[in-house]
Amino acid sequence: MGKMMRFQHQNYCYQPLRREAIAGLFMLLFPVFLLCLFTPFSHASPSKFSELNVLKPRHLPLLKSALQRESSNGEPSDLRAPLADQGWRPCLATVNAPSALPQKSEGYLQVFLDGGLNQQRMGICDAVAVAKILNATLVIPHLEVNPVWQDSSSFMDIFDVDHFISVLKDDVTIVKELPDEFSWSTREYYAIAIRATRIKRAPVHASANWYLENVLPVLKSYGIAAISPFSHRLSFDNLPSEIQKLRCKVNFKALVFVPHIRALGDALVHRLRYPLAESQALTIDDLSGNTDQNHKQRPQKFVVVHLRFDKDMAAHSACDFGGGKAEKLALAKYRQTLWGGRVLNSQFTDEELRSQGRCPLTPEEIGLLLAALGFDNSTRLYLASHKVYGGEARISTLRELFPMMESKKSLASSEERVHIKGKASLLAAVDYYVGLHSDIFVSASPGNMHNALMGHRTFENMKTIRPNMALLGQLFLNKNITWLDFRQAVVEGHQNRQGQLRLRKLKQSIYTYPAPDCMCQA
């Protein structure tokens, strides 16, 4: 009892000391707390700041009207209808001439490709064409590590290499790797010193003659030539017809994804067409196209939206996306860090950029576009995107407009996604595959994915909606516009932007506009 009393007495004596210590610690840390409290948001992570804040809709009156739109039994007759026959067909027959491949090669051609999946895809097509021009043996192209997504996926990780070689066997000789005598010719070899076999200064959109004059001599002297960098290095104009058709053959026939990408893509397309209860959901291995569940359901049409709204796009555009001062500071800091202020758009105001159609559409704006075109809340939407700047907070408005919206994550199990997790190129490949097999494809803003899929779907005569960026920018700037006027302007402004074939003009990409170079009038 005495010990207990002494302990309580000692503890009571220490209490003032503890209170003094806590008070002293508080006084010590209080300035730090104030400094953190008022530190500018420019120090916030630009990829996460907006996920910590509630993002308010920028076009609330339009959004309220769009949410109140009536669900129809079906959209206007021409909205989901397949694209009418436009009188053009793929025309690659002349590429398959058996005598087209010379017996002797001038040497081995290596190319090192920068960029994301679709930029690399176009580079691969150009590499085959250059090998044809030079009568060289093409080594399977080397894909550089993407500096933004940090993806080290190789050609063989993404594309079916055996199919690639087989389809092109009568056009160009292709090998998976160099013979032992040239095994020294690696990416590391060219990175540490100037090499006589490396062509470093190939001009953008170089002519066929440039390659004959500058690369062919290297091939003949050393038996090998390596072109690095190799991105947009072949002209779209003044090339022989057979070279143009060969580029399309590579893009639309030879480049197919590896089997596990195609299998996952088929599974996602199947689940979009035949939405089943979770308990009835099929695995990739179950897909046959003739299941009992299929007979019970009519196949549904679905729309793929490529939501090109990552932090790099947002920062590079220099536009205001409604995240307030915190977002502006974060994007400005990110822009300065990544490009050192070399963003031309930054010299214009947000109003000027929007009126010129130079701002990517936000998820909210792409949702309003689709709603104005006539898609109701029963529309099955597939969201093709890697990382959306602002996360779920930014997507929530689009999801509210289209509650049937799906994505890779919602449609496929974690076990099915294990082979593509964290690999931007493979994630993009799945989205490309689903986008190619959709009834309608819409891109939130122009870019490599938009251009690649628009060209591929043109080649297959499939419906693709091209947002009228300048029109939409001007409409969204008008804060007093009514839903009726907005909807009428959108419908009228997109009547001829739903996949109607457009002939390629001078300097335009053959991969975006395959007619008339790779298509013939019926």
Coordinates of C-alpha atoms in Angstrom, one line a residue:
M1 CA 0.0 0.0 0.0
G2 CA 2.9 2.3 0.9
K3 CA 4.6 1.5 -2.3
M4 CA 1.5 2.3 -4.3
M5 CA 1.1 5.7 -2.6
R6 CA 4.7 6.6 -3.2
F7 CA 4.3 5.7 -6.9
Q8 CA 1.1 7.8 -7.2
H9 CA 2.9 10.7 -5.5
Q10 CA 5.9 10.4 -7.9
N11 CA 3.6 10.2 -10.9
Y12 CA 1.7 13.2 -9.7
C13 CA 5.0 15.1 -9.3
Y14 CA 6.0 14.2 -12.9
Q15 CA 2.7 15.4 -14.4
P16 CA 3.7 19.2 -14.5
L17 CA 7.0 18.2 -16.1
R18 CA 5.2 16.2 -18.8
R19 CA 2.8 19.1 -19.5
E20 CA 5.8 21.4 -19.8
A21 CA 7.5 19.0 -22.2
I22 CA 4.5 18.7 -24.3
A23 CA 4.0 22.4 -24.4
G24 CA 7.6 22.9 -25.3
L25 CA 7.4 20.4 -28.1
F26 CA 4.2 22.1 -29.4
M27 CA 5.9 25.4 -29.5
L28 CA 8.8 23.9 -31.3
L29 CA 6.7 22.2 -34.0
F30 CA 4.1 24.9 -34.4
P31 CA 6.2 27.0 -36.9
V32 CA 6.8 23.9 -38.9
F33 CA 3.1 23.2 -39.0
L34 CA 2.4 26.8 -40.1
L35 CA 5.0 26.5 -42.9
C36 CA 3.5 23.3 -44.2
L37 CA 0.1 24.8 -44.0
F38 CA 0.9 27.7 -46.2
T39 CA 3.5 26.1 -48.5
P40 CA 2.5 26.7 -52.1
F41 CA 0.7 23.7 -53.8
S42 CA 3.5 23.8 -56.4
H43 CA 5.3 21.3 -54.2
A44 CA 2.4 18.9 -54.4
S45 CA 2.6 15.8 -56.6
P46 CA 1.0 16.8 -59.9
S47 CA -0.4 13.3 -60.4
K48 CA -2.1 13.1 -57.0
F49 CA -3.2 16.5 -55.9
S50 CA -6.6 16.5 -57.6
E51 CA -7.4 13.1 -56.2
L52 CA -7.3 14.7 -52.7
N53 CA -9.7 17.4 -53.7
V54 CA -13.3 17.3 -54.8
L55 CA -13.4 18.4 -58.5
K56 CA -16.5 20.4 -59.3
P57 CA -18.1 20.0 -62.7
R58 CA -17.1 22.8 -65.0
H59 CA -20.3 22.8 -67.1
L60 CA -22.9 22.2 -64.4
P61 CA -26.0 23.5 -66.3
L62 CA -25.2 21.3 -69.3
L63 CA -24.4 18.4 -67.0
K64 CA -27.8 18.7 -65.2
S65 CA -29.7 18.7 -68.5
A66 CA -27.7 15.8 -69.8
L67 CA -28.4 13.7 -66.7
Q68 CA -32.1 14.4 -67.2
R69 CA -32.1 13.3 -70.8
E70 CA -34.7 10.6 -71.5
S71 CA -33.5 7.0 -72.0
S72 CA -34.7 5.9 -75.4
N73 CA -35.4 2.4 -76.7
G74 CA -32.6 3.0 -79.1
E75 CA -30.4 5.9 -80.3
P76 CA -31.2 7.7 -83.6
S77 CA -31.2 5.3 -86.4
D78 CA -27.9 6.4 -87.9
L79 CA -25.9 6.7 -84.7
R80 CA -25.3 3.0 -84.0
A81 CA -25.8 1.8 -87.5
P82 CA -22.7 0.4 -89.2
L83 CA -20.9 2.7 -91.6
A84 CA -22.4 2.6 -95.1
D85 CA -20.3 1.1 -97.9
Q86 CA -18.2 4.0 -99.3
G87 CA -17.1 2.2 -102.4
W88 CA -13.5 1.6 -101.3
R89 CA -11.7 -1.7 -100.5
P90 CA -8.3 -2.7 -99.2
C91 CA -5.9 -3.0 -102.1
L92 CA -2.6 -4.7 -101.2
A93 CA -2.6 -7.5 -103.8
T94 CA 0.4 -6.2 -105.7
V95 CA 2.6 -6.5 -102.6
N96 CA 2.3 -10.3 -102.7
A97 CA 4.2 -10.8 -106.0
P98 CA 6.5 -13.9 -105.5
S99 CA 9.3 -12.3 -107.5
A100 CA 9.4 -9.2 -105.4
L101 CA 12.2 -10.5 -103.1
P102 CA 15.8 -10.4 -104.5
Q103 CA 18.0 -13.4 -103.8
K104 CA 20.9 -11.4 -102.3
S105 CA 20.7 -9.0 -99.4
E106 CA 22.9 -5.9 -99.1
G107 CA 23.3 -6.4 -95.4
Y108 CA 21.5 -6.2 -92.0
L109 CA 19.4 -3.2 -91.0
Q110 CA 18.8 -2.4 -87.4
V111 CA 16.5 0.4 -86.1
F112 CA 15.9 1.7 -82.6
L113 CA 12.4 3.0 -82.0
D114 CA 11.3 5.7 -79.5
G115 CA 7.9 6.6 -78.3
G116 CA 4.8 4.7 -77.1
L117 CA 3.2 1.7 -78.6
N118 CA 1.5 3.4 -81.6
Q119 CA 4.5 5.6 -82.4
Q120 CA 6.7 2.4 -82.4
R121 CA 4.1 0.6 -84.5
M122 CA 4.4 3.3 -87.2
G123 CA 8.2 3.1 -86.9
I124 CA 8.1 -0.7 -87.5
C125 CA 6.1 -0.2 -90.7
D126 CA 8.7 2.4 -91.9
A127 CA 11.6 0.1 -91.0
V128 CA 10.1 -2.6 -93.2
A129 CA 9.7 -0.1 -96.0
V130 CA 13.3 1.2 -95.7
A131 CA 14.6 -2.4 -95.7
K132 CA 12.7 -3.0 -98.9
I133 CA 14.1 0.2 -100.4
L134 CA 17.7 -0.8 -99.5
N135 CA 17.2 -4.5 -100.2
A136 CA 18.4 -5.2 -96.7
T137 CA 17.7 -7.9 -94.2
L138 CA 15.7 -6.4 -91.3
V139 CA 16.5 -7.3 -87.8
I140 CA 13.4 -7.3 -85.5
P141 CA 13.3 -3.6 -84.4
H142 CA 14.5 -2.7 -80.9
L143 CA 12.0 -0.8 -78.8
E144 CA 13.6 1.8 -76.5
V145 CA 12.4 2.0 -72.9
N146 CA 9.6 4.6 -72.8
P147 CA 10.8 7.6 -70.7
V148 CA 7.4 8.5 -69.5
W149 CA 5.8 5.1 -68.7
Q150 CA 9.2 3.3 -68.0
D151 CA 8.1 0.2 -70.1
S152 CA 10.8 -2.1 -71.3
S153 CA 8.6 -4.4 -73.3
S154 CA 10.3 -5.8 -76.4
F155 CA 8.8 -6.4 -79.9
M156 CA 8.3 -10.0 -79.0
D157 CA 6.5 -9.1 -75.8
I158 CA 3.9 -7.2 -77.8
F159 CA 3.7 -8.6 -81.3
D160 CA 3.5 -12.1 -82.7
V161 CA 6.9 -12.2 -84.3
D162 CA 6.4 -15.5 -86.2
H163 CA 3.3 -14.1 -87.8
F164 CA 5.1 -10.9 -88.6
I165 CA 7.9 -12.7 -90.4
S166 CA 5.6 -15.1 -92.2
V167 CA 3.2 -12.5 -93.6
L168 CA 6.2 -10.5 -95.0
K169 CA 8.4 -13.4 -96.2
D170 CA 7.8 -12.6 -99.9
D171 CA 8.5 -8.9 -99.4
V172 CA 11.4 -8.5 -97.0
T173 CA 13.8 -10.9 -95.3
I174 CA 13.5 -10.5 -91.5
V175 CA 15.5 -12.2 -88.8
K176 CA 14.9 -12.3 -85.0
E177 CA 18.6 -11.7 -84.2
L178 CA 21.9 -11.0 -85.8
P179 CA 24.3 -13.8 -86.7
D180 CA 27.3 -14.3 -84.4
E181 CA 29.6 -12.3 -86.6
F182 CA 27.6 -9.1 -85.9
S183 CA 26.6 -9.9 -82.3
W184 CA 28.7 -6.8 -81.2
S185 CA 26.1 -4.5 -82.8
T186 CA 24.0 -3.8 -79.7
R187 CA 22.2 -0.8 -78.2
E188 CA 25.0 -0.5 -75.6
Y189 CA 27.7 -0.5 -78.3
Y190 CA 26.2 2.5 -80.0
A191 CA 25.5 4.4 -76.7
I192 CA 29.1 4.7 -75.6
A193 CA 30.9 6.1 -78.6
I194 CA 30.5 7.3 -82.2
R195 CA 30.3 4.3 -84.5
A196 CA 30.8 4.1 -88.3
T197 CA 27.9 1.8 -88.6
R198 CA 25.4 4.0 -86.8
I199 CA 23.3 6.5 -88.8
K200 CA 22.4 9.1 -86.2
R201 CA 21.1 12.1 -88.3
A202 CA 18.4 10.6 -90.5
P203 CA 16.2 13.6 -91.2
V204 CA 12.5 13.5 -90.3
H205 CA 10.4 12.3 -93.3
A206 CA 13.5 11.5 -95.3
S207 CA 13.1 10.5 -99.0
A208 CA 13.9 7.1 -100.5
N209 CA 16.9 8.6 -102.2
W210 CA 18.3 9.8 -98.9
Y211 CA 18.5 6.2 -97.7
L212 CA 20.0 5.0 -101.0
E213 CA 22.7 7.8 -100.8
N214 CA 23.5 7.7 -97.1
V215 CA 22.6 4.2 -95.7
L216 CA 23.3 1.9 -98.6
P217 CA 27.0 2.7 -98.7
V218 CA 27.3 1.8 -95.0
L219 CA 25.5 -1.5 -95.6
K220 CA 27.9 -2.3 -98.5
S221 CA 31.0 -1.3 -96.5
Y222 CA 30.2 -3.0 -93.2
G223 CA 27.4 -5.5 -93.9
I224 CA 25.3 -3.8 -91.3
A225 CA 23.8 -0.4 -90.5
A226 CA 22.0 0.8 -87.4
I227 CA 19.6 3.8 -87.5
S228 CA 19.0 5.5 -84.2
P229 CA 16.9 7.4 -83.5
F230 CA 14.2 6.1 -85.9
S231 CA 10.9 7.8 -85.5
H232 CA 9.0 9.5 -88.4
R233 CA 12.1 9.0 -90.5
L234 CA 10.4 8.1 -93.8
S235 CA 8.5 10.5 -96.1
F236 CA 4.8 9.9 -96.8
D237 CA 5.1 11.3 -100.3
N238 CA 6.9 10.6 -103.5
L239 CA 7.4 6.9 -102.9
P240 CA 6.7 4.0 -105.2
S241 CA 3.3 2.5 -105.0
E242 CA 4.6 -0.8 -103.9
I243 CA 6.4 0.8 -100.9
Q244 CA 3.2 2.5 -99.8
K245 CA 1.2 -0.7 -100.0
L246 CA 3.9 -2.5 -98.1
R247 CA 3.6 -0.1 -95.2
C248 CA -0.1 -0.7 -95.0
K249 CA 0.4 -4.5 -95.3
V250 CA 2.7 -4.3 -92.3
N251 CA 0.4 -2.1 -90.3
F252 CA -2.9 -3.8 -91.0
K253 CA -1.9 -7.5 -91.7
A254 CA 1.6 -8.3 -90.3
L255 CA 1.4 -6.6 -86.9
V256 CA -0.9 -8.7 -84.7
F257 CA -0.5 -8.9 -80.9
V258 CA 0.8 -11.9 -79.1
P259 CA -1.8 -14.6 -78.3
H260 CA -2.3 -13.7 -74.6
I261 CA -3.2 -10.1 -75.6
R262 CA -5.6 -11.3 -78.3
A263 CA -7.2 -13.7 -75.9
L264 CA -7.7 -11.1 -73.2
G265 CA -9.0 -8.7 -75.8
D266 CA -11.5 -11.3 -77.1
A267 CA -12.7 -11.9 -73.6
L268 CA -13.3 -8.2 -73.0
V269 CA -15.1 -7.8 -76.3
H270 CA -17.3 -10.8 -75.5
R271 CA -18.2 -9.5 -72.0
L272 CA -19.2 -6.1 -73.6
R273 CA -21.3 -7.8 -76.2
Y274 CA -22.9 -10.3 -73.8
P275 CA -23.1 -8.7 -70.4
L276 CA -23.7 -11.6 -68.0
A277 CA -24.3 -11.8 -64.2
E278 CA -21.0 -12.0 -62.3
S279 CA -21.8 -15.6 -61.4
Q280 CA -22.0 -16.5 -65.1
A281 CA -19.0 -14.6 -66.3
L282 CA -16.8 -16.6 -68.7
T283 CA -13.0 -16.9 -68.4
I284 CA -10.7 -16.5 -71.3
D285 CA -10.4 -20.3 -71.7
D286 CA -14.2 -20.7 -71.9
L287 CA -14.7 -18.5 -74.9
S288 CA -16.1 -20.4 -77.9
G289 CA -18.8 -18.0 -79.2
N290 CA -21.4 -20.7 -79.0
T291 CA -22.3 -20.8 -75.4
D292 CA -25.8 -21.2 -74.1
Q293 CA -25.6 -17.8 -72.5
N294 CA -24.9 -16.3 -75.9
H295 CA -28.1 -17.8 -77.3
K296 CA -30.1 -16.3 -74.5
Q297 CA -28.7 -12.8 -75.1
R298 CA -28.8 -10.6 -78.2
P299 CA -25.3 -9.2 -78.8
Q300 CA -25.1 -5.6 -77.6
K301 CA -23.2 -2.8 -79.4
F302 CA -20.6 -0.9 -77.4
V303 CA -18.6 2.3 -77.8
V304 CA -14.9 2.6 -77.0
V305 CA -13.7 6.0 -75.7
H306 CA -10.0 6.6 -75.7
L307 CA -9.7 9.1 -72.8
R308 CA -6.4 10.7 -73.7
F309 CA -6.1 12.6 -70.5
D310 CA -2.8 11.7 -68.7
K311 CA -0.7 14.2 -66.8
D312 CA 1.7 14.7 -69.7
M313 CA -1.1 15.6 -72.1
A314 CA -2.6 17.9 -69.5
A315 CA 0.7 19.7 -68.8
H316 CA 1.8 19.9 -72.4
S317 CA -1.5 21.4 -73.5
A318 CA -1.1 24.4 -71.1
C319 CA -4.9 24.5 -70.7
D320 CA -7.0 25.1 -67.6
F321 CA -9.0 22.0 -66.5
G322 CA -10.9 23.4 -63.6
G323 CA -8.7 22.2 -60.7
G324 CA -8.1 25.7 -59.4
K325 CA -4.9 27.3 -58.4
A326 CA -3.5 24.0 -57.0
E327 CA -3.8 22.3 -60.4
K328 CA -2.4 25.2 -62.3
L329 CA 0.7 25.4 -60.1
A330 CA 1.2 21.6 -60.1
L331 CA 0.9 21.4 -63.9
A332 CA 3.2 24.5 -64.4
K333 CA 5.9 22.9 -62.2
Y334 CA 5.6 19.5 -64.0
R335 CA 5.8 21.3 -67.4
Q336 CA 8.9 23.2 -66.3
T337 CA 10.5 20.0 -64.9
L338 CA 9.8 17.9 -68.0
W339 CA 10.2 20.3 -70.9
G340 CA 12.0 23.3 -69.4
G341 CA 9.3 25.7 -70.4
R342 CA 9.4 24.6 -74.1
V343 CA 5.6 24.4 -74.4
L344 CA 4.4 26.7 -77.2
N345 CA 0.8 26.7 -76.0
S346 CA 1.8 28.4 -72.7
Q347 CA 2.0 31.8 -74.5
F348 CA -1.8 31.7 -75.2
T349 CA -4.7 32.1 -72.8
D350 CA -7.0 29.3 -72.0
E351 CA -9.8 30.9 -73.9
E352 CA -7.6 31.3 -77.0
L353 CA -6.5 27.6 -76.8
R354 CA -10.0 26.4 -76.4
S355 CA -11.4 28.4 -79.2
Q356 CA -8.7 27.0 -81.5
G357 CA -9.5 23.4 -80.4
R358 CA -6.1 22.9 -78.8
C359 CA -7.3 21.6 -75.4
P360 CA -7.9 17.9 -74.8
L361 CA -11.4 17.1 -73.8
T362 CA -11.9 16.3 -70.1
P363 CA -13.9 13.2 -69.1
E364 CA -16.8 15.5 -68.3
E365 CA -16.6 17.1 -71.8
I366 CA -16.4 13.8 -73.7
G367 CA -19.4 12.7 -71.7
L368 CA -21.4 15.8 -72.7
L369 CA -20.3 15.3 -76.3
L370 CA -21.6 11.7 -76.3
A371 CA -24.8 12.6 -74.6
A372 CA -25.5 15.4 -77.1
L373 CA -24.9 13.1 -80.0
G374 CA -27.7 10.9 -78.6
F375 CA -26.1 8.2 -76.6
D376 CA -28.3 7.5 -73.5
N377 CA -27.4 6.1 -70.1
S378 CA -28.0 2.6 -71.3
T379 CA -25.0 2.8 -73.6
R380 CA -22.2 0.3 -72.9
L381 CA -19.0 2.3 -72.8
Y382 CA -15.5 0.9 -72.6
L383 CA -12.9 3.3 -71.3
A384 CA -9.6 2.9 -73.0
S385 CA -7.0 4.8 -71.1
H386 CA -3.8 4.2 -69.1
K387 CA -3.8 6.7 -66.3
V388 CA -6.3 9.5 -66.1
Y389 CA -4.9 12.7 -64.6
G390 CA -7.0 13.3 -61.4
G391 CA -8.0 9.7 -61.0
E392 CA -11.5 8.6 -60.2
A393 CA -12.4 12.2 -59.1
R394 CA -11.9 13.3 -62.7
I395 CA -13.8 10.3 -64.2
S396 CA -16.8 10.4 -61.8
T397 CA -18.8 12.8 -64.0
L398 CA -18.4 10.6 -67.1
R399 CA -19.4 7.6 -65.0
E400 CA -22.5 9.4 -63.8
L401 CA -23.6 10.1 -67.4
F402 CA -22.8 6.6 -68.5
P403 CA -23.3 4.2 -65.5
M404 CA -22.7 1.2 -67.9
M405 CA -19.0 2.2 -68.3
E406 CA -16.4 -0.5 -68.2
S407 CA -12.7 -0.8 -68.3
K408 CA -10.0 -3.5 -68.2
K409 CA -10.0 -3.5 -64.5
S410 CA -13.8 -3.9 -64.2
L411 CA -14.1 -6.5 -66.9
A412 CA -11.1 -8.7 -66.2
S413 CA -10.0 -10.4 -63.1
S414 CA -6.6 -9.7 -61.5
E415 CA -5.5 -13.1 -62.6
E416 CA -6.3 -12.3 -66.2
R417 CA -4.5 -9.0 -66.0
V418 CA -1.3 -10.3 -64.4
H419 CA 0.6 -10.5 -67.6
I420 CA -0.1 -6.8 -68.5
K421 CA 0.0 -5.2 -65.1
G422 CA 2.3 -2.3 -64.9
K423 CA 3.3 -2.6 -68.6
A424 CA 2.0 0.5 -70.5
S425 CA 2.6 -1.0 -73.9
L426 CA 0.7 -4.2 -73.2
L427 CA -2.1 -2.2 -71.6
A428 CA -2.3 0.0 -74.6
A429 CA -2.3 -3.1 -76.9
V430 CA -5.4 -4.5 -75.1
D431 CA -7.2 -1.1 -75.5
Y432 CA -6.2 -1.0 -79.2
Y433 CA -7.5 -4.5 -79.8
V434 CA -10.9 -3.7 -78.1
G435 CA -11.1 -0.4 -79.9
L436 CA -10.5 -2.1 -83.2
H437 CA -13.4 -4.5 -82.5
S438 CA -15.9 -2.0 -81.2
D439 CA -19.0 -0.7 -83.0
I440 CA -17.9 2.9 -82.5
F441 CA -14.6 4.4 -81.5
V442 CA -14.2 7.9 -80.1
S443 CA -11.0 9.6 -79.1
A444 CA -11.1 12.5 -76.6
S445 CA -8.3 14.3 -78.5
P446 CA -6.0 13.7 -81.5
G447 CA -2.8 11.6 -80.8
N448 CA -1.0 8.5 -81.8
M449 CA -3.7 6.1 -80.6
H450 CA -6.4 8.2 -82.3
N451 CA -4.4 8.3 -85.6
A452 CA -3.6 4.6 -85.6
L453 CA -7.1 3.4 -84.8
M454 CA -8.7 5.9 -87.1
G455 CA -6.6 4.6 -90.0
H456 CA -7.1 1.0 -89.1
R457 CA -10.9 1.4 -88.9
T458 CA -10.9 3.4 -92.1
F459 CA -9.2 0.5 -93.8
E460 CA -11.9 -1.8 -92.4
N461 CA -14.7 0.7 -93.1
M462 CA -15.8 1.0 -89.4
K463 CA -17.5 3.9 -87.7
T464 CA -15.1 6.3 -85.9
I465 CA -16.3 9.6 -84.4
R466 CA -13.8 12.5 -84.7
P467 CA -14.6 15.2 -82.1
N468 CA -14.7 18.7 -83.7
M469 CA -12.3 20.2 -81.2
A470 CA -12.6 23.8 -82.3
L471 CA -16.4 23.7 -82.2
L472 CA -16.5 22.0 -78.8
G473 CA -14.0 24.5 -77.4
Q474 CA -16.1 27.4 -78.4
L475 CA -19.3 25.8 -77.1
F476 CA -17.8 25.0 -73.7
L477 CA -16.6 28.6 -73.4
N478 CA -20.2 29.8 -73.7
K479 CA -21.4 29.5 -70.1
N480 CA -24.9 30.7 -71.1
I481 CA -25.6 28.1 -73.8
T482 CA -28.7 25.9 -73.3
W483 CA -28.7 22.2 -73.6
L484 CA -31.0 22.4 -76.6
D485 CA -28.6 24.7 -78.5
F486 CA -25.6 22.8 -77.4
R487 CA -27.1 19.5 -78.6
Q488 CA -28.1 20.9 -81.9
A489 CA -24.7 22.5 -82.5
V490 CA -22.9 19.2 -81.6
V491 CA -25.1 17.0 -83.9
E492 CA -24.7 19.4 -86.8
G493 CA -21.0 19.8 -86.3
H494 CA -20.4 16.0 -86.3
Q495 CA -22.6 14.8 -89.2
N496 CA -19.5 14.3 -91.4
R497 CA -17.1 13.2 -88.7
Q498 CA -18.3 9.6 -88.1
G499 CA -15.8 7.6 -90.2
Q500 CA -16.5 9.0 -93.7
L501 CA -13.5 8.2 -95.8
R502 CA -11.1 11.1 -96.4
L503 CA -8.4 10.8 -99.0
R504 CA -4.8 11.5 -97.8
K505 CA -3.4 14.9 -98.6
L506 CA 0.2 15.8 -99.1
K507 CA 2.4 15.3 -96.0
Q508 CA -0.4 13.5 -94.2
S509 CA 0.2 10.1 -92.6
I510 CA -0.6 7.0 -94.6
Y511 CA -1.3 5.2 -91.4
T512 CA -4.1 7.7 -90.6
Y513 CA -5.4 8.1 -94.1
P514 CA -4.8 4.8 -96.0
A515 CA -6.8 5.9 -99.1
P516 CA -5.9 6.1 -101.9
D517 CA -2.4 4.6 -101.5
C518 CA -3.6 1.3 -100.0
M519 CA -7.3 1.2 -101.0
C520 CA -9.0 0.9 -104.4
Q521 CA -12.4 2.1 -105.5
A522 CA -14.7 -0.9 -106.1

